[in-house]
C-alpha cells in the first residue's frame, strides 16, 4: 500500500501540469518542486535560486511559486543554461534512485506504517504550518524517517493563515499580523478519488458533520496529509476551524483537536491506511485512538475491548514540562465540542472525562489533552533525560504511582535533522575529510575519529565564511526592520554597515516565553554594554516571537529596545523581526556562541542549540533539557540548572554568571590567535561541538530510539518501563 499511497497520482498530475506551463527544459524543476526532498539535498536550494535569486527570496523559497511567478526572461535564461539543466536532471535522478531503494535492515511494515499525528509541522519555511520547536521537531522526524526508510505517514492540519507574523513598532512593542496562505500555491495536491473529486471525509465537531478534504505533501518518501475544512459546503465557522495555529479561544482549540484526532483517524481509514503504531506527538491529537475504539464498538466490541485494542497500538510523547495547569478545559466544553463520542463509544461522559483527568473520579479536576494522551497510549515518553524525570513527577498522580520510579513514562531525547540544519559549507568540508557517505554513518563513532585531523585552518575558514554570510543577511534584515519601525535615518543607516564579519557573534533566538529569560541579557545593562565595546568584543543577535496574549514577554523586549540608542548598540545588537525557520538557518549556522537561559526545569529539551552545535557554534546554556546530556562532550559552557523558588535572586546570580563567562572565558578564548590568526583552543571546542551534536543529537538517533524502545520494542513493555 505504501508504495502508492493515495495522492501519488494527484501530485504527479500537478507536477505535469506545472511542467506544461514552463519552457520544456525546466520539466525536472517542476517535478523536484513537488517533493520537499530537494530542500535537504546538497545544492537543492542553490538550484532553484539560480533561476531567479531575487524571486526565490521574494516568494519565500516556495519552488512552485518561483516557477509560476518568475518572469519569462528568467525562466528562458534558465532553460537555456545547459549546466543548470544538467544539475537539475542529476538531482532529480539521485532523489528518484534514493526513493526507489528499499533500505535494508529496517523495522516496520510498509503495509502497516507508523502513523504520526501532530498539530504542526516545520518542514520548510515555504510551508507555513508550524509555530516553533514542536513543529520543527516533527518536520525533522519525517525527514529522518525518509532517510532511514522507516514506513511512516503523517497527519496534520492545513492552516489557512498559519502562525502569526511579527513586527515591532518604534517603542519596541510587538504587533501580530496574519497572512493568508493560498493552498493551490503550496507544493502539494488535494487528494482525489479518481483524479477529479476530492476525497472528502466528515468529522462531527460541535454537533455538526464538518466536511474535510486532504492535501498531500511529500517529504522525501513520507507522505504528509494535511486536513482542510475550508470547503463551501461547511458553515463559515467550520471553514475557519483550521485557520490559525493555537487560537486562544478554548472551544475553537478543542474544535481543532477534534479535527486532528477524530479527523486524523477517519482520514487514515479513508486513505486505506491501517497503521501498526499511532504516534501522538503532544496531546492535541489524543482523540484519534478513541475514534478507532468507536469504530470497533460500532462493529460490536465492548467499550473495554475496543479501548484496550486502540491503546495497544498507540504511543504518546509529551513535550511540556509545566504541571498540567495550562491546557485544561471545562468539562462542558469537551462534551459540547466532542458531542456524540459517548454514544459512539458505548460509554458515559463520566468515563471519557475521567480519562482526561489527572485524578480519575475527581470531578473538580479539569480535563486536559495531556492526561488523555497518557491514558490512551501503551507507552509514553518525555523529550530529554531530565524532562523524563520532571514528567514522571508531574504525572505520578495520574498513574496512582507510589514513587516517580514507578511511573511508566520513559524518555527519548530529541534530535535535529542534520542535513537540514548543518550549513552546506560544513557538510562539504566533512564530506571531504570524513568520506562522502559520512551522513549515513554519523552515528558510528569511527566516522568521527578523523575529525581530530581536520585542519583547523579549513574549519576556521568555513566558520568565518558562515559568519560573514550571516553579517550580510543581518545588515539587510536590520535595515528593513528599522525602516519598517519608522526609525530615524541615521539609525537605519547604521544597520547597513553594522556588524563585523570578524567579531565574536552571539545568538539568542527562541520563543519569547518568560521562562526563556531573555531579560537576563540586559539585567545588568551597563555591564552588558561594556562587553560590546572595543575591538575584541561581542555582537549580539536576538529574535523570537511572544505569544499574542503574553504581555509580560512583550514588555521584556520593549525594555531591551529602550537601550537601542546607547553607544554601539545600533551597530552591534539587533533584534530581528519575525523569527522563522529561514531565519533560524542563518542564525544557527553563523553565530559563534548560542545562548540558552531557561528557568530550570522548564526547558523540556531545546533544539536550536543542537542545530547551532552542528555548525560549530559553542553553546552557553543553563543546565536544563538536552544540555544536561551534552555539556561534558560538546565544548560549550554551563550555568547552574538548579531549581530555585526565589526567582529574583536566581536571575541576579545567573545574569552575572552569564556576563562573567562571556567576559572571562568566551571572549579571551575566541580572540586568542596563533601566528596564522587561528584560535586553536576555540577550534578544539568547535570540533567537539560538531562531533557530539551530529553523532548524538541527530533526528536519526532520535527516530532510531523511537523504533527500538517505543514503536517496536523487542521485549514486551520495554518502551513503557521508566528509566531509573
Ligand atoms: C529549532 C527551532 C525552534 C526551537 O528552538 P528551541 O531551542 O527549542 O527554543 C523554534 N523555532 C524555530 C523556527 C526553530 O527552527
GROMACS .gro file of N, CA and C in nm, residues 431-584:
model
  462
  431UNK      N    1   3.236   1.607   0.424
  431UNK     CA    2   3.238   1.505   0.319
  431UNK      C    3   3.381   1.484   0.269
  432UNK      N    4   3.454   1.594   0.262
  432UNK     CA    5   3.592   1.586   0.214
  432UNK      C    6   3.682   1.508   0.310
  433UNK      N    7   3.659   1.527   0.440
  433UNK     CA    8   3.751   1.468   0.537
  433UNK      C    9   3.701   1.340   0.603
  434UNK      N   10   3.570   1.322   0.611
  434UNK     CA   11   3.518   1.202   0.679
  434UNK      C   12   3.470   1.098   0.579
  435UNK      N   13   3.472   1.133   0.450
  435UNK     CA   14   3.421   1.042   0.347
  435UNK      C   15   3.284   1.089   0.299
  436UNK      N   16   3.259   1.071   0.169
  436UNK     CA   17   3.136   1.120   0.106
  436UNK      C   18   3.010   1.071   0.177
  437UNK      N   19   3.018   0.949   0.231
  437UNK     CA   20   2.896   0.890   0.288
  437UNK      C   21   2.885   0.912   0.439
  438UNK      N   22   2.957   1.012   0.491
  438UNK     CA   23   2.957   1.031   0.636
  438UNK      C   24   2.817   1.053   0.692
  439UNK      N   25   2.727   1.115   0.611
  439UNK     CA   26   2.594   1.146   0.665
  439UNK      C   27   2.516   1.018   0.695
  440UNK      N   28   2.551   0.910   0.626
  440UNK     CA   29   2.484   0.784   0.657
  440UNK      C   30   2.552   0.708   0.771
  441UNK      N   31   2.673   0.752   0.806
  441UNK     CA   32   2.748   0.681   0.911
  441UNK      C   33   2.765   0.768   1.035
  442UNK      N   34   2.684   0.871   1.050
  442UNK     CA   35   2.716   0.967   1.156
  442UNK      C   36   2.699   0.912   1.297
  443UNK      N   37   2.618   0.805   1.313
  443UNK     CA   38   2.600   0.752   1.448
  443UNK      C   39   2.713   0.658   1.487
  444UNK      N   40   2.801   0.629   1.393
  444UNK     CA   41   2.913   0.540   1.420
  444UNK      C   42   3.033   0.621   1.471
  445UNK      N   43   3.079   0.594   1.593
  445UNK     CA   44   3.190   0.673   1.648
  445UNK      C   45   3.314   0.671   1.557
  446UNK      N   46   3.334   0.563   1.481
  446UNK     CA   47   3.450   0.556   1.392
  446UNK      C   48   3.451   0.669   1.289
  447UNK      N   49   3.331   0.707   1.245
  447UNK     CA   50   3.322   0.816   1.148
  447UNK      C   51   3.392   0.940   1.201
  448UNK      N   52   3.384   0.958   1.333
  448UNK     CA   53   3.430   1.082   1.393
  448UNK      C   54   3.575   1.078   1.438
  449UNK      N   55   3.635   0.960   1.428
  449UNK     CA   56   3.775   0.950   1.469
  449UNK      C   57   3.858   1.051   1.391
  450UNK      N   58   3.821   1.070   1.264
  450UNK     CA   59   3.901   1.156   1.177
  450UNK      C   60   3.882   1.306   1.199
  451UNK      N   61   3.784   1.340   1.280
  451UNK     CA   62   3.758   1.484   1.291
  451UNK      C   63   3.875   1.555   1.360
  452UNK      N   64   3.949   1.481   1.443
  452UNK     CA   65   4.065   1.542   1.508
  452UNK      C   66   4.169   1.587   1.405
  453UNK      N   67   4.174   1.517   1.291
  453UNK     CA   68   4.273   1.552   1.187
  453UNK      C   69   4.226   1.664   1.095
  454UNK      N   70   4.104   1.704   1.112
  454UNK     CA   71   4.051   1.808   1.024
  454UNK      C   72   4.134   1.935   1.043
  455UNK      N   73   4.192   1.988   0.936
  455UNK     CA   74   4.281   2.104   0.955
  455UNK      C   75   4.206   2.224   1.013
  456UNK      N   76   4.259   2.278   1.124
  456UNK     CA   77   4.196   2.393   1.188
  456UNK      C   78   4.174   2.506   1.089
  457UNK      N   79   4.273   2.526   1.002
  457UNK     CA   80   4.265   2.640   0.911
  457UNK      C   81   4.142   2.628   0.821
  458UNK      N   82   4.114   2.506   0.775
  458UNK     CA   83   3.999   2.490   0.685
  458UNK      C   84   3.867   2.509   0.759
  459UNK      N   85   3.861   2.451   0.878
  459UNK     CA   86   3.738   2.464   0.956
  459UNK      C   87   3.716   2.610   0.996
  460UNK      N   88   3.824   2.676   1.032
  460UNK     CA   89   3.814   2.818   1.070
  460UNK      C   90   3.770   2.902   0.950
  461UNK      N   91   3.821   2.868   0.832
  461UNK     CA   92   3.779   2.941   0.711
  461UNK      C   93   3.628   2.925   0.690
  462UNK      N   94   3.578   2.803   0.710
  462UNK     CA   95   3.434   2.779   0.695
  462UNK      C   96   3.356   2.858   0.801
  463UNK      N   97   3.403   2.857   0.925
  463UNK     CA   98   3.335   2.933   1.030
  463UNK      C   99   3.330   3.082   0.994
  464UNK      N  100   3.440   3.133   0.942
  464UNK     CA  101   3.444   3.275   0.907
  464UNK      C  102   3.352   3.306   0.789
  465UNK      N  103   3.347   3.212   0.696
  465UNK     CA  104   3.258   3.230   0.581
  465UNK      C  105   3.111   3.235   0.628
  466UNK      N  106   3.076   3.144   0.720
  466UNK     CA  107   2.938   3.141   0.768
  466UNK      C  108   2.904   3.269   0.844
  467UNK      N  109   3.000   3.317   0.925
  467UNK     CA  110   2.975   3.440   1.000
  467UNK      C  111   2.959   3.558   0.905
  468UNK      N  112   3.041   3.562   0.802
  468UNK     CA  113   3.030   3.679   0.717
  468UNK      C  114   2.905   3.673   0.628
  469UNK      N  115   2.862   3.553   0.591
  469UNK     CA  116   2.732   3.542   0.522
  469UNK      C  117   2.619   3.592   0.612
  470UNK      N  118   2.629   3.555   0.740
  470UNK     CA  119   2.526   3.597   0.836
  470UNK      C  120   2.525   3.749   0.849
  471UNK      N  121   2.644   3.809   0.853
  471UNK     CA  122   2.652   3.954   0.867
  471UNK      C  123   2.585   4.023   0.748
  472UNK      N  124   2.608   3.972   0.629
  472UNK     CA  125   2.541   4.028   0.510
  472UNK      C  126   2.389   4.023   0.527
  473UNK      N  127   2.343   3.906   0.570
  473UNK     CA  128   2.199   3.885   0.587
  473UNK      C  129   2.143   3.981   0.693
  474UNK      N  130   2.217   3.995   0.804
  474UNK     CA  131   2.170   4.080   0.914
  474UNK      C  132   2.163   4.226   0.871
  475UNK      N  133   2.264   4.269   0.796
  475UNK     CA  134   2.263   4.408   0.754
  475UNK      C  135   2.136   4.438   0.676
  476UNK      N  136   2.103   4.348   0.585
  476UNK     CA  137   1.985   4.370   0.504
  476UNK      C  138   1.857   4.366   0.588
  477UNK      N  139   1.848   4.260   0.671
  477UNK     CA  140   1.728   4.246   0.753
  477UNK      C  141   1.713   4.363   0.850
  478UNK      N  142   1.821   4.399   0.918
  478UNK     CA  143   1.813   4.504   1.019
  478UNK      C  144   1.775   4.636   0.954
  479UNK      N  145   1.826   4.662   0.834
  479UNK     CA  146   1.789   4.785   0.765
  479UNK      C  147   1.639   4.787   0.739
  480UNK      N  148   1.587   4.677   0.686
  480UNK     CA  149   1.444   4.671   0.655
  480UNK      C  150   1.358   4.679   0.781
  481UNK      N  151   1.402   4.609   0.887
  481UNK     CA  152   1.327   4.613   1.013
  481UNK      C  153   1.320   4.757   1.065
  482UNK      N  154   1.434   4.825   1.061
  482UNK     CA  155   1.437   4.960   1.116
  482UNK      C  156   1.352   5.054   1.031
  483UNK      N  157   1.357   5.037   0.901
  483UNK     CA  158   1.270   5.118   0.814
  483UNK      C  159   1.124   5.092   0.849
  484UNK      N  160   1.090   4.964   0.867
  484UNK     CA  161   0.951   4.929   0.895
  484UNK      C  162   0.904   4.987   1.027
  485UNK      N  163   0.996   5.002   1.122
  485UNK     CA  164   0.957   5.059   1.251
  485UNK      C  165   0.948   5.211   1.248
  486UNK      N  166   0.994   5.269   1.138
  486UNK     CA  167   0.993   5.415   1.128
  486UNK      C  168   1.103   5.480   1.210
  487UNK      N  169   1.219   5.416   1.217
  487UNK     CA  170   1.330   5.471   1.294
  487UNK      C  171   1.393   5.590   1.219
  488UNK      N  172   1.468   5.671   1.294
  488UNK     CA  173   1.538   5.785   1.233
  488UNK      C  174   1.641   5.736   1.131
  489UNK      N  175   1.665   5.821   1.030
  489UNK     CA  176   1.751   5.780   0.918
  489UNK      C  177   1.892   5.739   0.962
  490UNK      N  178   1.950   5.812   1.058
  490UNK     CA  179   2.088   5.779   1.098
  490UNK      C  180   2.094   5.639   1.159
  491UNK      N  181   1.990   5.604   1.232
  491UNK     CA  182   1.987   5.472   1.295
  491UNK      C  183   1.964   5.363   1.190
  492UNK      N  184   1.884   5.394   1.091
  492UNK     CA  185   1.862   5.298   0.982
  492UNK      C  186   1.994   5.275   0.908
  493UNK      N  187   2.062   5.385   0.879
  493UNK     CA  188   2.184   5.373   0.800
  493UNK      C  189   2.294   5.299   0.874
  494UNK      N  190   2.292   5.311   1.004
  494UNK     CA  191   2.390   5.240   1.085
  494UNK      C  192   2.385   5.089   1.055
  495UNK      N  193   2.264   5.040   1.025
  495UNK     CA  194   2.248   4.896   1.003
  495UNK      C  195   2.321   4.849   0.878
  496UNK      N  196   2.334   4.938   0.781
  496UNK     CA  197   2.395   4.897   0.654
  496UNK      C  198   2.542   4.858   0.668
  497UNK      N  199   2.607   4.921   0.764
  497UNK     CA  200   2.749   4.890   0.783
  497UNK      C  201   2.771   4.820   0.916
  498UNK      N  202   2.662   4.795   0.986
  498UNK     CA  203   2.674   4.738   1.120
  498UNK      C  204   2.723   4.595   1.113
  499UNK      N  205   2.760   4.544   1.220
  499UNK     CA  206   2.803   4.405   1.235
  499UNK      C  207   2.929   4.380   1.153
  500UNK      N  208   3.015   4.307   1.221
  500UNK     CA  209   3.151   4.295   1.172
  500UNK      C  210   3.175   4.147   1.144
  501UNK      N  211   3.220   4.113   1.024
  501UNK     CA  212   3.237   3.970   0.992
  501UNK      C  213   3.342   3.900   1.077
  502UNK      N  214   3.425   3.978   1.150
  502UNK     CA  215   3.530   3.913   1.230
  502UNK      C  216   3.502   3.914   1.380
  503UNK      N  217   3.391   3.970   1.418
  503UNK     CA  218   3.365   3.985   1.561
  503UNK      C  219   3.289   3.863   1.617
  504UNK      N  220   3.320   3.829   1.739
  504UNK     CA  221   3.250   3.718   1.806
  504UNK      C  222   3.100   3.747   1.804
  505UNK      N  223   3.023   3.653   1.749
  505UNK     CA  224   2.880   3.675   1.730
  505UNK      C  225   2.799   3.581   1.817
  506UNK      N  226   2.716   3.642   1.900
  506UNK     CA  227   2.637   3.563   1.994
  506UNK      C  228   2.491   3.567   1.951
  507UNK      N  229   2.423   3.453   1.957
  507UNK     CA  230   2.282   3.447   1.916
  507UNK      C  231   2.192   3.398   2.027
  508UNK      N  232   2.073   3.455   2.027
  508UNK     CA  233   1.970   3.412   2.121
  508UNK      C  234   1.838   3.426   2.047
  509UNK      N  235   1.785   3.317   1.996
  509UNK     CA  236   1.661   3.325   1.919
  509UNK      C  237   1.573   3.208   1.959
  510UNK      N  238   1.457   3.239   2.008
  510UNK     CA  239   1.365   3.134   2.051
  510UNK      C  240   1.233   3.198   2.087
  511UNK      N  241   1.134   3.114   2.110
  511UNK     CA  242   1.004   3.161   2.153
  511UNK      C  243   1.023   3.247   2.277
  512UNK      N  244   0.952   3.360   2.280
  512UNK     CA  245   0.975   3.453   2.390
  512UNK      C  246   0.885   3.427   2.509
  513UNK      N  247   0.887   3.306   2.560
  513UNK     CA  248   0.812   3.281   2.682
  513UNK      C  249   0.896   3.337   2.796
  514UNK      N  250   0.829   3.378   2.902
  514UNK     CA  251   0.901   3.440   3.013
  514UNK      C  252   1.008   3.345   3.068
  515UNK      N  253   0.979   3.215   3.069
  515UNK     CA  254   1.076   3.122   3.129
  515UNK      C  255   1.206   3.113   3.050
  516UNK      N  256   1.207   3.162   2.927
  516UNK     CA  257   1.331   3.157   2.848
  516UNK      C  258   1.429   3.267   2.892
  517UNK      N  259   1.383   3.358   2.972
  517UNK     CA  260   1.466   3.459   3.040
  517UNK      C  261   1.560   3.539   2.949
  518UNK      N  262   1.505   3.591   2.841
  518UNK     CA  263   1.581   3.684   2.759
  518UNK      C  264   1.626   3.805   2.841
  519UNK      N  265   1.546   3.837   2.945
  519UNK     CA  266   1.578   3.954   3.027
  519UNK      C  267   1.713   3.944   3.098
  520UNK      N  268   1.769   3.822   3.109
  520UNK     CA  269   1.900   3.811   3.175
  520UNK      C  270   2.008   3.885   3.097
  521UNK      N  271   1.992   3.892   2.966
  521UNK     CA  272   2.093   3.956   2.882
  521UNK      C  273   2.109   4.103   2.920
  522UNK      N  274   1.998   4.167   2.955
  522UNK     CA  275   2.006   4.311   2.983
  522UNK      C  276   1.985   4.344   3.130
  523UNK      N  277   1.987   4.242   3.215
  523UNK     CA  278   1.958   4.267   3.357
  523UNK      C  279   2.060   4.362   3.419
  524UNK      N  280   2.188   4.342   3.383
  524UNK     CA  281   2.290   4.438   3.427
  524UNK      C  282   2.337   4.510   3.300
  525UNK      N  283   2.257   4.608   3.260
  525UNK     CA  284   2.275   4.668   3.129
  525UNK      C  285   2.413   4.733   3.112
  526UNK      N  286   2.457   4.806   3.214
  526UNK     CA  287   2.585   4.876   3.199
  526UNK      C  288   2.698   4.777   3.176
  527UNK      N  289   2.694   4.668   3.250
  527UNK     CA  290   2.799   4.568   3.234
  527UNK      C  291   2.789   4.501   3.097
  528UNK      N  292   2.668   4.475   3.052
  528UNK     CA  293   2.650   4.412   2.921
  528UNK      C  294   2.702   4.504   2.811
  529UNK      N  295   2.677   4.634   2.827
  529UNK     CA  296   2.721   4.728   2.723
  529UNK      C  297   2.873   4.733   2.713
  530UNK      N  298   2.942   4.709   2.825
  530UNK     CA  299   3.089   4.706   2.819
  530UNK      C  300   3.139   4.591   2.731
  531UNK      N  301   3.063   4.484   2.731
  531UNK     CA  302   3.108   4.368   2.651
  531UNK      C  303   3.100   4.392   2.501
  532UNK      N  304   3.018   4.489   2.460
  532UNK     CA  305   3.010   4.515   2.316
  532UNK      C  306   3.100   4.631   2.275
  533UNK      N  307   3.176   4.682   2.371
  533UNK     CA  308   3.261   4.798   2.345
  533UNK      C  309   3.403   4.750   2.312
  534UNK      N  310   3.469   4.820   2.224
  534UNK     CA  311   3.609   4.787   2.197
  534UNK      C  312   3.625   4.690   2.083
  535UNK      N  313   3.749   4.674   2.035
  535UNK     CA  314   3.773   4.592   1.916
  535UNK      C  315   3.752   4.442   1.938
  536UNK      N  316   3.790   4.390   2.054
  536UNK     CA  317   3.776   4.246   2.075
  536UNK      C  318   3.651   4.220   2.159
  537UNK      N  319   3.537   4.253   2.099
  537UNK     CA  320   3.414   4.245   2.178
  537UNK      C  321   3.311   4.160   2.105
  538UNK      N  322   3.192   4.169   2.154
  538UNK     CA  323   3.081   4.085   2.108
  538UNK      C  324   2.988   4.161   2.016
  539UNK      N  325   2.916   4.089   1.930
  539UNK     CA  326   2.794   4.145   1.871
  539UNK      C  327   2.683   4.044   1.898
  540UNK      N  328   2.562   4.095   1.912
  540UNK     CA  329   2.454   4.010   1.963
  540UNK      C  330   2.333   4.014   1.871
  541UNK      N  331   2.284   3.896   1.835
  541UNK     CA  332   2.165   3.886   1.752
  541UNK      C  333   2.053   3.821   1.831
  542UNK      N  334   1.939   3.888   1.834
  542UNK     CA  335   1.825   3.839   1.910
  542UNK      C  336   1.705   3.826   1.817
  543UNK      N  337   1.621   3.728   1.845
  543UNK     CA  338   1.497   3.714   1.767
  543UNK      C  339   1.403   3.623   1.843
  544UNK      N  340   1.275   3.631   1.812
  544UNK     CA  341   1.178   3.542   1.874
  544UNK      C  342   1.044   3.609   1.889
  545UNK      N  343   0.939   3.526   1.889
  545UNK     CA  344   0.803   3.577   1.898
  545UNK      C  345   0.745   3.551   2.037
  546UNK      N  346   0.675   3.650   2.090
  546UNK     CA  347   0.599   3.630   2.213
  546UNK      C  348   0.457   3.590   2.174
  547UNK      N  349   0.397   3.501   2.250
  547UNK     CA  350   0.257   3.465   2.220
  547UNK      C  351   0.173   3.594   2.224
  548UNK      N  352   0.076   3.607   2.129
  548UNK     CA  353   0.000   3.732   2.120
  548UNK      C  354  -0.059   3.780   2.254
  549UNK      N  355  -0.094   3.686   2.342
  549UNK     CA  356  -0.155   3.732   2.467
  549UNK      C  357  -0.054   3.743   2.582
  550UNK      N  358   0.073   3.722   2.554
  550UNK     CA  359   0.174   3.723   2.660
  550UNK      C  360   0.237   3.862   2.672
  551UNK      N  361   0.165   3.951   2.739
  551UNK     CA  362   0.215   4.088   2.750
  551UNK      C  363   0.345   4.098   2.829
  552UNK      N  364   0.364   4.009   2.925
  552UNK     CA  365   0.486   4.025   3.005
  552UNK      C  366   0.609   3.994   2.920
  553UNK      N  367   0.598   3.897   2.831
  553UNK     CA  368   0.711   3.870   2.741
  553UNK      C  369   0.733   3.988   2.646
  554UNK      N  370   0.623   4.050   2.603
  554UNK     CA  371   0.638   4.165   2.513
  554UNK      C  372   0.708   4.281   2.583
  555UNK      N  373   0.678   4.295   2.714
  555UNK     CA  374   0.744   4.402   2.789
  555UNK      C  375   0.894   4.381   2.798
  556UNK      N  376   0.936   4.255   2.806
  556UNK     CA  377   1.080   4.227   2.814
  556UNK      C  378   1.152   4.281   2.690
  557UNK      N  379   1.094   4.257   2.573
  557UNK     CA  380   1.156   4.308   2.450
  557UNK      C  381   1.153   4.460   2.448
  558UNK      N  382   1.041   4.514   2.493
  558UNK     CA  383   1.029   4.659   2.491
  558UNK      C  384   1.136   4.723   2.580
  559UNK      N  385   1.164   4.660   2.693
  559UNK     CA  386   1.272   4.709   2.780
  559UNK      C  387   1.404   4.711   2.704
  560UNK      N  388   1.431   4.602   2.631
  560UNK     CA  389   1.555   4.594   2.555
  560UNK      C  390   1.566   4.708   2.454
  561UNK      N  391   1.454   4.735   2.388
  561UNK     CA  392   1.455   4.838   2.284
  561UNK      C  393   1.493   4.975   2.339
  562UNK      N  394   1.463   4.996   2.467
  562UNK     CA  395   1.493   5.126   2.527
  562UNK      C  396   1.641   5.158   2.519
  563UNK      N  397   1.725   5.054   2.516
  563UNK     CA  398   1.869   5.078   2.517
  563UNK      C  399   1.926   5.094   2.376
  564UNK      N  400   1.840   5.101   2.275
  564UNK     CA  401   1.895   5.088   2.141
  564UNK      C  402   1.978   5.206   2.094
  565UNK      N  403   1.964   5.324   2.158
  565UNK     CA  404   2.047   5.437   2.115
  565UNK      C  405   2.169   5.455   2.205
  566UNK      N  406   2.193   5.360   2.295
  566UNK     CA  407   2.316   5.367   2.378
  566UNK      C  408   2.437   5.342   2.287
  567UNK      N  409   2.557   5.384   2.331
  567UNK     CA  410   2.674   5.370   2.244
  567UNK      C  411   2.694   5.227   2.193
  568UNK      N  412   2.716   5.213   2.065
  568UNK     CA  413   2.745   5.086   1.996
  568UNK      C  414   2.628   4.989   1.982
  569UNK      N  415   2.518   5.017   2.047
  569UNK     CA  416   2.407   4.920   2.038
  569UNK      C  417   2.356   4.911   1.894
  570UNK      N  418   2.343   5.027   1.830
  570UNK     CA  419   2.289   5.028   1.694
  570UNK      C  420   2.370   4.946   1.596
  571UNK      N  421   2.501   4.936   1.617
  571UNK     CA  422   2.580   4.860   1.520
  571UNK      C  423   2.625   4.722   1.570
  572UNK      N  424   2.594   4.691   1.696
  572UNK     CA  425   2.639   4.560   1.747
  572UNK      C  426   2.527   4.473   1.800
  573UNK      N  427   2.407   4.528   1.814
  573UNK     CA  428   2.296   4.445   1.863
  573UNK      C  429   2.176   4.464   1.771
  574UNK      N  430   2.113   4.355   1.732
  574UNK     CA  431   1.990   4.369   1.653
  574UNK      C  432   1.887   4.272   1.707
  575UNK      N  433   1.764   4.322   1.717
  575UNK     CA  434   1.651   4.233   1.744
  575UNK      C  435   1.580   4.215   1.612
  576UNK      N  436   1.589   4.098   1.554
  576UNK     CA  437   1.533   4.075   1.420
  576UNK      C  438   1.385   4.044   1.428
  577UNK      N  439   1.308   4.104   1.340
  577UNK     CA  440   1.164   4.080   1.337
  577UNK      C  441   1.134   3.944   1.275
  578UNK      N  442   1.029   3.879   1.325
  578UNK     CA  443   0.965   3.769   1.254
  578UNK      C  444   1.053   3.645   1.237
  579UNK      N  445   1.096   3.593   1.350
  579UNK     CA  446   1.177   3.470   1.353
  579UNK      C  447   1.099   3.354   1.288
  580UNK      N  448   1.163   3.283   1.197
  580UNK     CA  449   1.103   3.163   1.138
  580UNK      C  450   1.215   3.066   1.100
  581UNK      N  451   1.179   2.955   1.034
  581UNK     CA  452   1.280   2.854   1.003
  581UNK      C  453   1.390   2.908   0.912
  582UNK      N  454   1.351   2.996   0.819
  582UNK     CA  455   1.450   3.050   0.728
  582UNK      C  456   1.554   3.131   0.805
  583UNK      N  457   1.506   3.217   0.896
  583UNK     CA  458   1.599   3.296   0.976
  583UNK      C  459   1.681   3.207   1.068
  584UNK      N  460   1.616   3.105   1.123
  584UNK     CA  461   1.687   3.014   1.213
  584UNK      C  462   1.807   2.952   1.142
   0.00000   0.00000   0.00000
